[in-house]
Coordinates of C-alpha atoms and ligand atoms in Angstrom, one line a residue:
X1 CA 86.4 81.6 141.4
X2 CA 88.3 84.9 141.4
X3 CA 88.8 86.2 137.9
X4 CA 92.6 86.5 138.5
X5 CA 92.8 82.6 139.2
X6 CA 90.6 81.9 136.1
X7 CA 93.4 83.4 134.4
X8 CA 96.2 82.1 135.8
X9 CA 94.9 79.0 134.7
X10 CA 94.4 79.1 131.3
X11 CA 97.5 78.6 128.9
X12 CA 97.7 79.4 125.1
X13 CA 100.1 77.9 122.9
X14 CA 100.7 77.6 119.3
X15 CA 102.3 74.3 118.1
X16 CA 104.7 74.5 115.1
X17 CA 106.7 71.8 113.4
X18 CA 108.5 70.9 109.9
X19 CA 105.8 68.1 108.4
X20 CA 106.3 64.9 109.6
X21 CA 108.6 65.9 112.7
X22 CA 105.5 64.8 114.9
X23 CA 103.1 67.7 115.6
X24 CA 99.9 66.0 115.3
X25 CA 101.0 63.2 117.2
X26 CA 101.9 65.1 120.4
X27 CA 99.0 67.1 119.7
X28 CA 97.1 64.0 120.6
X29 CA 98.9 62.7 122.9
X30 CA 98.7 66.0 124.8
X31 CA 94.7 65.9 124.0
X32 CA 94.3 62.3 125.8
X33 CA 96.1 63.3 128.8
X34 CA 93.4 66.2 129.1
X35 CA 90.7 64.1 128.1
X36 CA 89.7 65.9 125.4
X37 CA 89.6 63.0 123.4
X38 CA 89.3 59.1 124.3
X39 CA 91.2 57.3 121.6
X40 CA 94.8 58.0 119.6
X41 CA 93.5 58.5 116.0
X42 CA 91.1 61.2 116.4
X43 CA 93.4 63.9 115.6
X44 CA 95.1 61.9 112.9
X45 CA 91.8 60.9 111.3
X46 CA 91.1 64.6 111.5
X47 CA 94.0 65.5 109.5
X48 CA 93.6 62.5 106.8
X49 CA 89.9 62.3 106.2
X50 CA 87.2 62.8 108.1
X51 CA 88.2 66.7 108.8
X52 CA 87.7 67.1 105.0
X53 CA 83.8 67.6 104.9
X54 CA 83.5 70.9 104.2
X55 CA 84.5 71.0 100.7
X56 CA 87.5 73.8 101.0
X57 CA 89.6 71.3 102.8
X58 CA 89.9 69.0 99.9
X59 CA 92.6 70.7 99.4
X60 CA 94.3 69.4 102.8
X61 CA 93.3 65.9 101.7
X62 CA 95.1 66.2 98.2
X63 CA 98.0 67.4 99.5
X64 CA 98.1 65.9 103.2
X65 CA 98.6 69.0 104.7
X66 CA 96.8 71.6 107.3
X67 CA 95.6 74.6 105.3
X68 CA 93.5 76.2 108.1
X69 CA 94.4 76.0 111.8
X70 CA 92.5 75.1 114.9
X71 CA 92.1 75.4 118.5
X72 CA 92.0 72.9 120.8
X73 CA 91.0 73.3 124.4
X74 CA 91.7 71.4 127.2
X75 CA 92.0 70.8 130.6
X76 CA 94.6 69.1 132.6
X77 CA 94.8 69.4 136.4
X78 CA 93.7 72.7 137.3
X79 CA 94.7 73.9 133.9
X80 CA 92.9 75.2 130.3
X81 CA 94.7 74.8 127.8
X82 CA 94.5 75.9 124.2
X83 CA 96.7 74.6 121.8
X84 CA 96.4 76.6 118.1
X85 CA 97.7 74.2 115.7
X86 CA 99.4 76.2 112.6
X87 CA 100.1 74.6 109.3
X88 CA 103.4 74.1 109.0
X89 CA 104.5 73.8 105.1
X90 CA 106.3 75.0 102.7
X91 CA 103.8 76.9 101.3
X92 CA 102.1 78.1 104.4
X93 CA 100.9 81.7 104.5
X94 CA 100.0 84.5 106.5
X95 CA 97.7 82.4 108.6
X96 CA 100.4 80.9 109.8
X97 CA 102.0 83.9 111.0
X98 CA 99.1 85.9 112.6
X99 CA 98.2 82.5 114.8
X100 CA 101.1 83.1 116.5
X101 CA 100.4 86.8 117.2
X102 CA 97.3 85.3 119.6
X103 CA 99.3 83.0 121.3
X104 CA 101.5 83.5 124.8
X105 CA 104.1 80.6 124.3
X106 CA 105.0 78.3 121.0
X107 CA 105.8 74.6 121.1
X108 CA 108.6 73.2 118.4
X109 CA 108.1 70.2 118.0
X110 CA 111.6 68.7 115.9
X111 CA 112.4 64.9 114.7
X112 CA 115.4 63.9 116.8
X113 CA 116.7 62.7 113.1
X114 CA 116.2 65.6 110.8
X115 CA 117.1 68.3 113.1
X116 CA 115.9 72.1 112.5
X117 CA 114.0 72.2 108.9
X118 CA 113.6 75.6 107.1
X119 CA 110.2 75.6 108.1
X120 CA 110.8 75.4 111.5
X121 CA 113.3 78.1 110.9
X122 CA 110.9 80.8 109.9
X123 CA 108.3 80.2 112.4
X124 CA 110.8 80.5 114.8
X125 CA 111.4 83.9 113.5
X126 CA 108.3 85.2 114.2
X127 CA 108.1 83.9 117.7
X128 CA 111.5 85.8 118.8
X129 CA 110.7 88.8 116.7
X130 CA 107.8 88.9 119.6
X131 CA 109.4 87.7 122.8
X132 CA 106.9 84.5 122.4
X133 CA 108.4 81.9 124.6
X134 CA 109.8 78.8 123.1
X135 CA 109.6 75.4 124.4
X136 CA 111.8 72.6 122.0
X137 CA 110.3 69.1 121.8
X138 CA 112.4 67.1 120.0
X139 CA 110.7 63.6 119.3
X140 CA 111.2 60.7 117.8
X141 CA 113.8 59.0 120.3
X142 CA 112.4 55.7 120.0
X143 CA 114.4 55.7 116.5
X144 CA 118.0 56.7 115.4
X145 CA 118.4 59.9 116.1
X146 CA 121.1 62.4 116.2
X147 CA 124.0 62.9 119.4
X148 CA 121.6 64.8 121.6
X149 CA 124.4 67.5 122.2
X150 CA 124.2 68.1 118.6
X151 CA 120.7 68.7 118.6
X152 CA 121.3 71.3 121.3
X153 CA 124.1 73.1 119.5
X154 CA 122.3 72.9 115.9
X155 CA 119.1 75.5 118.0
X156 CA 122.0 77.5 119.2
X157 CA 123.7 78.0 115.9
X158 CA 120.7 77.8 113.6
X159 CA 118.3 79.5 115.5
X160 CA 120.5 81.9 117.5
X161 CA 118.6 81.1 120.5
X162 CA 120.6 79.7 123.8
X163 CA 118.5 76.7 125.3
X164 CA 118.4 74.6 127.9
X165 CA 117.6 70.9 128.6
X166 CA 115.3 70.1 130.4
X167 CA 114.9 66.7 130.4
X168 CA 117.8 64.3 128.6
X169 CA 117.6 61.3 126.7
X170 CA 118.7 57.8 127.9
X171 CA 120.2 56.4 124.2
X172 CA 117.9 56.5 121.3
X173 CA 116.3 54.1 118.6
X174 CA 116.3 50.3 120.3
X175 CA 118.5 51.2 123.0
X176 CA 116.3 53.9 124.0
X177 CA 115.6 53.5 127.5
X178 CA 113.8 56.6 128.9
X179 CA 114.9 60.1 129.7
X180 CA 116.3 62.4 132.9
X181 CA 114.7 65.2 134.3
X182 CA 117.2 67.6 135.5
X183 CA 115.5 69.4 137.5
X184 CA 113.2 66.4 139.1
X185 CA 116.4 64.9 139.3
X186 CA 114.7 61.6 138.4
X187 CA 115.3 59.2 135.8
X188 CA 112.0 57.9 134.1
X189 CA 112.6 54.7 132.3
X190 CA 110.9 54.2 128.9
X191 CA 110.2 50.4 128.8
X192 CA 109.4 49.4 132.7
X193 CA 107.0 52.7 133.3
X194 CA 109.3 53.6 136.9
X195 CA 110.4 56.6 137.6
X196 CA 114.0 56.4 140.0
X197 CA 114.5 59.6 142.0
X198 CA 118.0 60.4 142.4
X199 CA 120.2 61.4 145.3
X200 CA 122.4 64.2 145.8
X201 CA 124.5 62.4 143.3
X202 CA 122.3 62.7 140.3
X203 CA 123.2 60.7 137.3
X204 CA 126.7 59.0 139.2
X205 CA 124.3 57.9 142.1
X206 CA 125.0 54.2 142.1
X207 CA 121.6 53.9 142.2
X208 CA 121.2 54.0 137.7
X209 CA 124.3 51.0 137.8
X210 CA 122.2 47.6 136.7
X211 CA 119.3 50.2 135.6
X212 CA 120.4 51.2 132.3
X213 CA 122.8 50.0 130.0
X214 CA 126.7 50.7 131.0
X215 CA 126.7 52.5 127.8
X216 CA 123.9 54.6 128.3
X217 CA 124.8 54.9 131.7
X218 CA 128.6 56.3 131.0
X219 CA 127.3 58.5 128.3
X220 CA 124.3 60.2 130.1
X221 CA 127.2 60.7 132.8
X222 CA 129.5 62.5 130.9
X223 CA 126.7 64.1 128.7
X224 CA 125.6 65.6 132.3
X225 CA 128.6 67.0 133.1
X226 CA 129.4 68.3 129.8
X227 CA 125.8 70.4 130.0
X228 CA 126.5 71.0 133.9
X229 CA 129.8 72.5 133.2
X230 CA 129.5 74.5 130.0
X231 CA 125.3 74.5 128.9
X232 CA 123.4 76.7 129.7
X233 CA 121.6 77.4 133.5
X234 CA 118.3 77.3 133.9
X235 CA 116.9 80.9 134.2
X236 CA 112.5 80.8 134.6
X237 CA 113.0 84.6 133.9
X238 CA 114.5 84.2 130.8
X239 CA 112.1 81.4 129.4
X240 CA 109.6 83.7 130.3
X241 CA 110.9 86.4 128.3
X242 CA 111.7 84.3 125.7
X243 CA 115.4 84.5 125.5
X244 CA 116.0 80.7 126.4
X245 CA 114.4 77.7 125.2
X246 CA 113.5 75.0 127.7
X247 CA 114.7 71.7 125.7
X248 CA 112.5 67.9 126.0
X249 CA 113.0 65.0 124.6
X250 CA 111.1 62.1 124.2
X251 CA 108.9 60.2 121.4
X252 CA 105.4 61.1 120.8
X253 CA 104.2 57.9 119.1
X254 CA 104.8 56.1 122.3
X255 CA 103.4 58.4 124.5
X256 CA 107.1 59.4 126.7
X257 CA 108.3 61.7 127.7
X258 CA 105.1 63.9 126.9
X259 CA 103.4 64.1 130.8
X260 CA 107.2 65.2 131.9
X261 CA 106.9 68.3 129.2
X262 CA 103.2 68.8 130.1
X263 CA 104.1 68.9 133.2
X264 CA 107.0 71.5 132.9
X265 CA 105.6 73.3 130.6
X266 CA 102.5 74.4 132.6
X267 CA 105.0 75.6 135.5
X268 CA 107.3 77.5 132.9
X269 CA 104.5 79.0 130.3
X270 CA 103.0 82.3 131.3
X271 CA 99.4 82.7 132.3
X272 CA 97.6 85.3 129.4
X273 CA 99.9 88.5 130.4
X274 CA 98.8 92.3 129.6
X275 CA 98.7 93.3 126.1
X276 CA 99.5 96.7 124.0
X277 CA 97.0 98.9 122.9
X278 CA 97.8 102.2 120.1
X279 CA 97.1 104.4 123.3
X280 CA 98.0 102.4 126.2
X281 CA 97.5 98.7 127.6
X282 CA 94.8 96.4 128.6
X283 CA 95.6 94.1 131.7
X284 CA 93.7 90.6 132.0
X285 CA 92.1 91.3 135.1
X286 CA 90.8 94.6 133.6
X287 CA 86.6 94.5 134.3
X288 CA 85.9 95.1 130.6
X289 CA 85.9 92.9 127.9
X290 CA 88.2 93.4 124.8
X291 CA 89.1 91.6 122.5
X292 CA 90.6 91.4 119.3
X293 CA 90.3 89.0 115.8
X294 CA 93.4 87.3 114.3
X295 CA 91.7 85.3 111.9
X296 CA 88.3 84.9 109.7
X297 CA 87.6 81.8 107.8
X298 CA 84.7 81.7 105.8
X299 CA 82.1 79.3 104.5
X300 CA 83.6 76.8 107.0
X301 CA 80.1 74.7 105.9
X302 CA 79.3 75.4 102.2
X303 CA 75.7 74.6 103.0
X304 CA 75.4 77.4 105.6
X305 CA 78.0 80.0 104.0
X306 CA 79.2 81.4 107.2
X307 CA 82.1 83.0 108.3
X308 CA 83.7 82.5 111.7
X309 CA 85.9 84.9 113.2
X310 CA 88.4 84.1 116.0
X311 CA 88.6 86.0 118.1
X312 CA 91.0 86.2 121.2
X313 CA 89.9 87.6 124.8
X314 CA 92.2 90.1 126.5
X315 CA 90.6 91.0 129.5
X316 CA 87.2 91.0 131.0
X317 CA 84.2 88.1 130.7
X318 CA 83.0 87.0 127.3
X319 CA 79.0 86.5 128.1
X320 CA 76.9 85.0 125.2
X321 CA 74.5 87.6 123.9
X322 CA 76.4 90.9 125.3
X323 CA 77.0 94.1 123.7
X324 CA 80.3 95.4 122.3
X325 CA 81.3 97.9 120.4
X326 CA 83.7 97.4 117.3
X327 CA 86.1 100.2 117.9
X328 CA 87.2 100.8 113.9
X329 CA 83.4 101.1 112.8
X330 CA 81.7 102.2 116.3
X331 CA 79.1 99.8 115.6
X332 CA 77.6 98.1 118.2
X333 CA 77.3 94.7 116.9
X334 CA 75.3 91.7 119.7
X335 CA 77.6 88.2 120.2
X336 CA 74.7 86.3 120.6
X337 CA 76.5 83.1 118.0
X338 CA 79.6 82.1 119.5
X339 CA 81.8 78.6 119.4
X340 CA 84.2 76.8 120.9
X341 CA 86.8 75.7 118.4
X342 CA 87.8 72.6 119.5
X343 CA 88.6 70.4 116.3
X344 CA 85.5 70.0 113.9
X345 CA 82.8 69.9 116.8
X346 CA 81.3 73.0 117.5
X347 CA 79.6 73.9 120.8
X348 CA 78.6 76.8 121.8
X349 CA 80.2 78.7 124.4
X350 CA 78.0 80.8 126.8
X351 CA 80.9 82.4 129.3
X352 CA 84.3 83.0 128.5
X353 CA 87.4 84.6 129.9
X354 CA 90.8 86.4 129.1
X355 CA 93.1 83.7 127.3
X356 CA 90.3 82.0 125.8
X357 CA 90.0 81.6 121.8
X358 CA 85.9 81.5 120.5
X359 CA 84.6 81.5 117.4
X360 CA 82.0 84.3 116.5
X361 CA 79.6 83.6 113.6
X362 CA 79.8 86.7 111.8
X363 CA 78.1 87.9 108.6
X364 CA 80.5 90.6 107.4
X365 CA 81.2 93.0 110.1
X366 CA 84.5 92.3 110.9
X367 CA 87.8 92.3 109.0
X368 CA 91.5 90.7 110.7
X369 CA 92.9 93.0 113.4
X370 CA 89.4 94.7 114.6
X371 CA 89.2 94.9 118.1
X372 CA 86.0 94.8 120.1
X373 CA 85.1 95.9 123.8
X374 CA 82.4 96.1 125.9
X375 CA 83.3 99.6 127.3
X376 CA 82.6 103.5 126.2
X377 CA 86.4 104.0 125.5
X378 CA 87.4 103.9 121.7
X379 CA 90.5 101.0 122.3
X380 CA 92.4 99.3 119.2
X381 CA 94.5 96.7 120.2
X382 CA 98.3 96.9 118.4
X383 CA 97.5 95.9 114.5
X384 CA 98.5 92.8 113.3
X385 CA 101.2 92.6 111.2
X386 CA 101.1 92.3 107.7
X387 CA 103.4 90.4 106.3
X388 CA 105.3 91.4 103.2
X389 CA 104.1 89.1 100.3
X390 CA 107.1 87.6 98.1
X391 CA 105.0 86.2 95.3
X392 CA 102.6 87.9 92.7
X393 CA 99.9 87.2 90.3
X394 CA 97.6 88.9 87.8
X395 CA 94.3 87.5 87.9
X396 CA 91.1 88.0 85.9
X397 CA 88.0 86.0 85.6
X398 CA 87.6 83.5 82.2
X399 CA 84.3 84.3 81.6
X400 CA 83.8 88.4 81.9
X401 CA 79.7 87.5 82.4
X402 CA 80.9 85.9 86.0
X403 CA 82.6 89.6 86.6
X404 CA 80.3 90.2 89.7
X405 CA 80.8 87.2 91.3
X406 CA 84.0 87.6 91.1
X407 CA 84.7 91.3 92.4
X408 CA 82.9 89.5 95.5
X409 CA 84.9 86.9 96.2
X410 CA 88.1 88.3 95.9
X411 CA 86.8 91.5 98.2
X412 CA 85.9 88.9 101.1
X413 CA 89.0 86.8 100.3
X414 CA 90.8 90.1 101.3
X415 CA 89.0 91.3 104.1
X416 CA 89.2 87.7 105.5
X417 CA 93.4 88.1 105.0
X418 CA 93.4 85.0 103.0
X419 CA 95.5 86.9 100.4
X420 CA 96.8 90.4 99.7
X421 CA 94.5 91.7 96.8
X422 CA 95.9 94.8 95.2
X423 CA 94.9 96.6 91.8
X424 CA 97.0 98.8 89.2
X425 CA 96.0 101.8 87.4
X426 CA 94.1 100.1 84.3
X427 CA 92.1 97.8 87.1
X428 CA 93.6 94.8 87.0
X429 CA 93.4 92.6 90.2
X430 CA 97.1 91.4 91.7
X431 CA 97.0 88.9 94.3
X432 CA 100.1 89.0 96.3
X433 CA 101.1 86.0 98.6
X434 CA 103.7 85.0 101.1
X435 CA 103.1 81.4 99.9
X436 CA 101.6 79.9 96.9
X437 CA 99.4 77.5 98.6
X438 CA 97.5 80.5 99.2
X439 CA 97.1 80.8 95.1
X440 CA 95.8 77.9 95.4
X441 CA 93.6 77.8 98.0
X442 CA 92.1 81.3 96.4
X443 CA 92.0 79.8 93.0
X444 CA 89.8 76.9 94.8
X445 CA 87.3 79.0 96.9
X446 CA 87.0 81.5 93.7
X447 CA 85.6 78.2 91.5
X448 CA 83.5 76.4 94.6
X449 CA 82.1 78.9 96.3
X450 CA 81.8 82.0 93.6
X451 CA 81.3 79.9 90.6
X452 CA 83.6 81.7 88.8
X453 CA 87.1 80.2 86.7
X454 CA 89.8 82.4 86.8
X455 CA 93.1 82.9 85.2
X456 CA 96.3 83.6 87.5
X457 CA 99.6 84.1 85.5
X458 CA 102.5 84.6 87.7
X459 CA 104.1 87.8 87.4
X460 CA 107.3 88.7 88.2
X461 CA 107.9 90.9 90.9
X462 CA 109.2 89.7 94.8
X463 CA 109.4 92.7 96.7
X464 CA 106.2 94.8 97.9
X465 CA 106.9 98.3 99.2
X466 CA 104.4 100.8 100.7
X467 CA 104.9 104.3 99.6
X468 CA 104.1 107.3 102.3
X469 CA 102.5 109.6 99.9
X470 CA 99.3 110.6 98.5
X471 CA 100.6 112.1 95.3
X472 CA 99.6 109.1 93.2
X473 CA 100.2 110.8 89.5
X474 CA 103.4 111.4 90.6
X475 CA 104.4 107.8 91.4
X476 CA 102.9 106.9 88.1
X477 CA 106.1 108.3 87.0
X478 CA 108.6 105.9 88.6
X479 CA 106.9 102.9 87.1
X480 CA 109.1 100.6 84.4
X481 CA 109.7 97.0 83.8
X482 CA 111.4 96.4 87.1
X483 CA 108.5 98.7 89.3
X484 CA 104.8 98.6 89.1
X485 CA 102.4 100.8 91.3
X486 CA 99.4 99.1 92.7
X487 CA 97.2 100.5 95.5
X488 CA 96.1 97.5 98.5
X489 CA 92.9 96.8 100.0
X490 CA 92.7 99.8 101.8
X491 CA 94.0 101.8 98.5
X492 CA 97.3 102.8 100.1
X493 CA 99.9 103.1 97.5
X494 CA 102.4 100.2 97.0
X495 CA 105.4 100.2 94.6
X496 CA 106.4 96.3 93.4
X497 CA 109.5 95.7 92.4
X498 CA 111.2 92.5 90.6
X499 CA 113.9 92.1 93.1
X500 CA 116.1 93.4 95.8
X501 CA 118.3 94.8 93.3
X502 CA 115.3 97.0 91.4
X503 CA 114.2 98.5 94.8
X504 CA 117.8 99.5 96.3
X505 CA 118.8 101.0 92.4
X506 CA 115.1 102.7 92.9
X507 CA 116.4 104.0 96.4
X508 CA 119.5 105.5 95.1
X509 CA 117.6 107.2 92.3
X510 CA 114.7 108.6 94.4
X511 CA 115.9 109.3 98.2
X512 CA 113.3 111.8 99.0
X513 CA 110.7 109.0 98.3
X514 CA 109.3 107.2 101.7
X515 CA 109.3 103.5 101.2
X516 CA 107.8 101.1 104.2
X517 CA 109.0 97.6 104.5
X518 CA 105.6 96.6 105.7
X519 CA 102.6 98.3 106.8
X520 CA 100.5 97.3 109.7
X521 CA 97.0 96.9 108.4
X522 CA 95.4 99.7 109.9
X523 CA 98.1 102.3 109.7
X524 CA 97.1 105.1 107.4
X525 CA 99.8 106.4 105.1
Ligands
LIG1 P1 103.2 66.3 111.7 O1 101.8 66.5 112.3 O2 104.3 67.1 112.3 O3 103.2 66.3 110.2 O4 103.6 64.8 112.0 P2 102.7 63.5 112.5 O5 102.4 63.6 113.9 O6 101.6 63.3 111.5 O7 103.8 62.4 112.4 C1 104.5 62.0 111.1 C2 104.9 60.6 111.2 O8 105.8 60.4 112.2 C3 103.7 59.6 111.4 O9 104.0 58.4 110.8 C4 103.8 59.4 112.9 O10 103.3 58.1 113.3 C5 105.4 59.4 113.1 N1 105.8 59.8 114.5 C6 105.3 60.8 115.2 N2 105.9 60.8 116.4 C7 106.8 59.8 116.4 C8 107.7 59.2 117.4 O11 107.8 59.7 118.5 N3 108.4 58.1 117.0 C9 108.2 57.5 115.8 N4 108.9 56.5 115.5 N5 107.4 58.0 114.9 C10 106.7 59.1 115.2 P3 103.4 58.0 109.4 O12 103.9 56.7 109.0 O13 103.5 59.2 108.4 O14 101.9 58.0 109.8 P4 101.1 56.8 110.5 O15 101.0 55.7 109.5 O16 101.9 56.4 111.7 O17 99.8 57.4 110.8

C-alpha cells in the first residue's frame, strides 16, 4: 500500500470527559465495533481491577480513577484508529495535558444530564488553544436529560465554541426513541433497530407520523426548524480547523447512537496532518522517520523496572531494530524494544507508520519532548508545553540515611514529567504541581519503588514565573515572604510567588525584570 493511503487511514484521538459522564463506556463500545475486544466489560474491568497489577496503579483502584493514560488501537473498516484515553479528574495533571499535544482530534464525551463540568472545561481549553478538532458526544439519552437545545447553547456559552448537530435526539429517558441524522437525513429508531430514510421533506415527511410518538414527533419538528433556521451550518472546513464542534447524541450503555458518530467521525476527523518543527515542518509522507515523545512512564512492571516512552510518529516508517538519532543528545540510540499500547497487553510492534502511537522500552535516554529521526539533519519537533504548576510543596526524605535513593527518584520522576522538581538556594527540593494527585502519586512511587518516606508540607505559593536572566545573586535580592527563587530541572531561574497579587505588585516594582508565563521545556533562558 502507498504510504500516503497508510496515512490517510489512520486516525488519532484523545477522549476526554467529566468522571462518570461515560468515557469508558463509549470507549468500549467504540473498541467492540473495531473488534478490538469481544465482550463489554473489558475496558471497565480494566479501569476497576484487573488493570491494577502493577503496583503504582493502586492508586487508580483506591480512588476509582485513571492516573496514567493509554492507547487503544483499532481498526474499523478501512480505518486505524487510536484512541488516547486521558484521565479526566479533578486532580489530573500535566499528563493530561501533553496527551492531547499527540493527538489530531479530541472526543467530549458529556452526560445529557449534567451538562459541561469544570473538568470538561479545562480540557477543552487546551484543545482550542491548539486548533485540535472537537467532536461533542453527549450520552446518556436513555435517562432524563436536559432540552437538547440547552445542551447546545450551554457549549456555545460555556465553552465559547459554536457547534453543530449532527445527529438529534428523538425524546430522552423512557420516551427515548432513537435519534436523526441531519445529514443522512434518516431517522434511526432506538428500540426496533430500523433506520427510516427520509424524503425531501425530512423530519415533516409523513413518513415519521405512527413512527414516533406525536410528542416526539412535534418537538423534533420544530426542534429542526429552530436549528435549520437560526443554528449553526455545517462547515467540514471549519470542523477541520477546529472552529466548530460537530454535536451527537446518543447513550453509550446501550450501544446507540455510537456506529452513527463512528461513522461521522471518521469522514470529519483529519488523517495525521504536517507538524511544526523549531526550523521548519515535517510532512507525513516525508521518507524519514521522526518522531517525537509526549510521555514516559516508568516501572510500568515493578518486577522488571522499566520505563516506556511513547512516542508519536510524524513521518516516515517505524521499522523494529532501526537506527535514529536523538536530536537533543546526538546519540544514536537502536529501537530494537518496541510496543503496542493497546490496554494492558503488550505486543510488540515490528513496522509502524506516521499517526501511530508505540511504546519504546527505554533505559534512561530520553526525557518528554525529545525528538528522534532517522535522518542526518539535526530536527526538534516544537517543545511541549510546560504547563505552569499552581500548587507547591517542600519535600525532604524522613530518614537522611535513604538521601540517595531519594535524589534518584525525584531526578527520574522529573525527567519523566511526572512533576515539576525545582530547588532553592539552601537545596531544598520543591515539587510543583498542576494537580495534587500528582503529590500523591509522587509521594507513592518515592515509598514503593525508592524505598524511601518522605515529608511534603504544602507551601504557599500559586504562581510560578520564569525569569530571563542569568544574574542569579541579583534575584536573590527580590526574594521575601510573598516571592521565593528556585531554579527548575534544567536550572533555569524561577521566581514563585503566593498569588496573583504578589507577582503584579512585583511587576510594578521591578519593570526591567523579564518574567515568562511559562517556559517550553527546552527553551533556554
Ligand atoms: P467515565 O469513564 O466517564 O468515568 O464513565 P463510565 O463509562 O465509567 O460511566 C459511568 C457510569 O455511567 C457507569 O455506571 C455507566 O454504566 C453509566 N453510563 C455510561 N453511559 C451511559 C449511558 O449511555 N446511559 C446510562 N444510563 N448510563 C451510562 P456505574 O453505575 O457507575 O457503573 P456500572 O455499575 O454500570 O459499571
Amino acid at each position: 500500500m502507498e504510504t500516503q493511503e497508510l496515512i490517510n487511514k489512520r486516525r488519532i484521538f484523545g477522549i476526554i470527559s467529566h468522571p462518570d459522564a461515560g468515557k469508558t463506556t463509549l470507549t468500549e463500545k467504540l473498541l467492540l465495533h473495531g473488534g478490538a475486544i469481544r465482550e463489554a466489560g473489558t475496558v471497565r474491568a480494566r479501569k476497576n481491577s484487573k488493570y491494577a497489577k502493577s503496583d503504582w496503579m493502586e492508586i487508580e483502584k483506591q480512588r476509582g480513577i485513571s492516573v496514567t493514560s493509554s492507547v487503544m488501537q483499532f481498526e474499523y473498516k478501512d480505518k486505524v484508529i487510536s484512541i488516547m484515553d486521558t484521565p479526566g479528574h479533578n486532580d489530573f495533571g500535566e499528563d493530561t495535558y501533553r496527551i492531547l499535544t499527540s493527538v489530531d482530534s479530541a472526543v467530549m464525551v458529556i452526560d445529557a444530564a449534567k451538562g459541561i463540568e469544570a473538568q470538561t472545561k479545562k480540557l477543552f481549553q487546551v484543545c482550542s488553544m491548539r486548533g485540535i478538532p472537537i467532536f461533542t458526544f453527549i450520552n446518556k439519552l436513555d435517562r432524563q436529560a436536559m432540552d437538547p437545545l440547552d445542551s447546545m447553547q450551554e457549549l456555545e456559552d460555556v465553552l465559547g465554541m459554536p457547534s453543530v448537530a449532527v445527529t438529534w435526539p428523538i425524546g430522552c429517558g423512557k420516551e427515548f426513541e432513537g435519534v436523526y441524522d441531519r445529514l443522512e437525513n434518516e431517522v434511526h429508531l432506538f428500540r426496533k433497530e430500523q433506520i427510516v430514510k427520509l424524503d425531501k421533506d425530512g423530519v415533516h415527511s409523513n413518513i415519521l407520523e405512527g413512527l414516533l410518538s406525536a410528542t416526539n414527533l412535534d418537538n423534533l419538528r420544530n426542534e429542526m426548524d429552530l436549528l435549520d433556521g437560526a443554528g449553526n451550518f455545517f462547515d467540514l472546513e471549519k470542523i477541520k480547523a477546529g472552529k466548530l464542534s460537530p454535536v451527537f447524541f446518543g447513550s453509550a450503555l446501550a450501544d446507540f447512537g455510537v456506529t452513527e458518530f463512528l461513522e461521522h467521525f471518521l469522514k470529519m476527523s483529519p488523517a495525521p496532518g504536517k507538524r511544526k518543527t523549531i526550523s521548519g515542518e515535517v510532512e507525513p509522507t516525508d521518507e524519514t522517520f521522526t518522531g517525537f515523545i509526549f510521555k514516559i512512564q516508568a516501572n510500568m512492571n515493578p518486577n522488571h523496572r522499566d520505563r516506556l516512552a511513547f512516542l508519536r510518529i510524524c513521518s516516515g516508517t517505524f521499522e523494529r531494530g532501526m537506527n535514529v538519532t536523538l536530536s537533543r543528545t546526538g546519540k544514536q540510540i537502536k529501537l530494537s524494544q518496541s510496543t503496542h499500547l493497546m490496554a494492558n497487553e503488550r505486543e510488540t510492534v515490528d513496522i509502524a507508520y506516521a499517526g501511530d502511537v508505540i511504546g519504546i522500552y527505554d533505559s534512561g535516554n530520553f526525557q518528554i519532548g525529545d525528538t528522534l529521526t532517522a535522518g542526518k539533519e539535526k530536527i526538534f519537533f516544537e517543545p511541549l508545553p510546560t504547563f505552569p504548576p499552581e500548587l507547591f510543596c517542600r519535600v525532604s526524605a524522613v530518614n537522611s540515611l535513604k538521601g540517595k535513593n531519594f535524589q534518584k527518584g525525584v531526578h527520574q520522576l522529573a525527567q519523566e514529567g511526572a512533576i515539576q522538581v525545582y530547588t532553592n538556594e539552601y537545596n531544598e527540593v520543591i515539587l510543583g504541581a498542576v494537580g495534587v494527585l500528582q503529590f500523591e502519586v509522587f509521594e507513592y512511587r518515592l515509598v514503593n519503588e525508592y524505598n524511601t518516606d518522605i515529608r511534603m508540607d504544602h507551601i504557599d505559593f500559586t504562581v510560578a514565573r520564569w525569569v530571563k536572566t542569568t544574574d542569579t545573586d541579583e534575584l536573590k535580592k527580590y526574594q521575601n515572604s510573598r516571592c521565593m527563587l528556585v531554579f527548575d530541572h534544567y536550572e533555569r531561574p524561577v521566581l514563585l510567588f503566593t498569588n496573583q497579587y504578589a507577582l503584579k505588585s512585583f511587576q510594578e516594582r521591578y519593570e526591567d525584570v523579564k518574567l515568562v508565563d511559562a517556559l517550553d521545556v527546552t527553551e533556554e533562558v
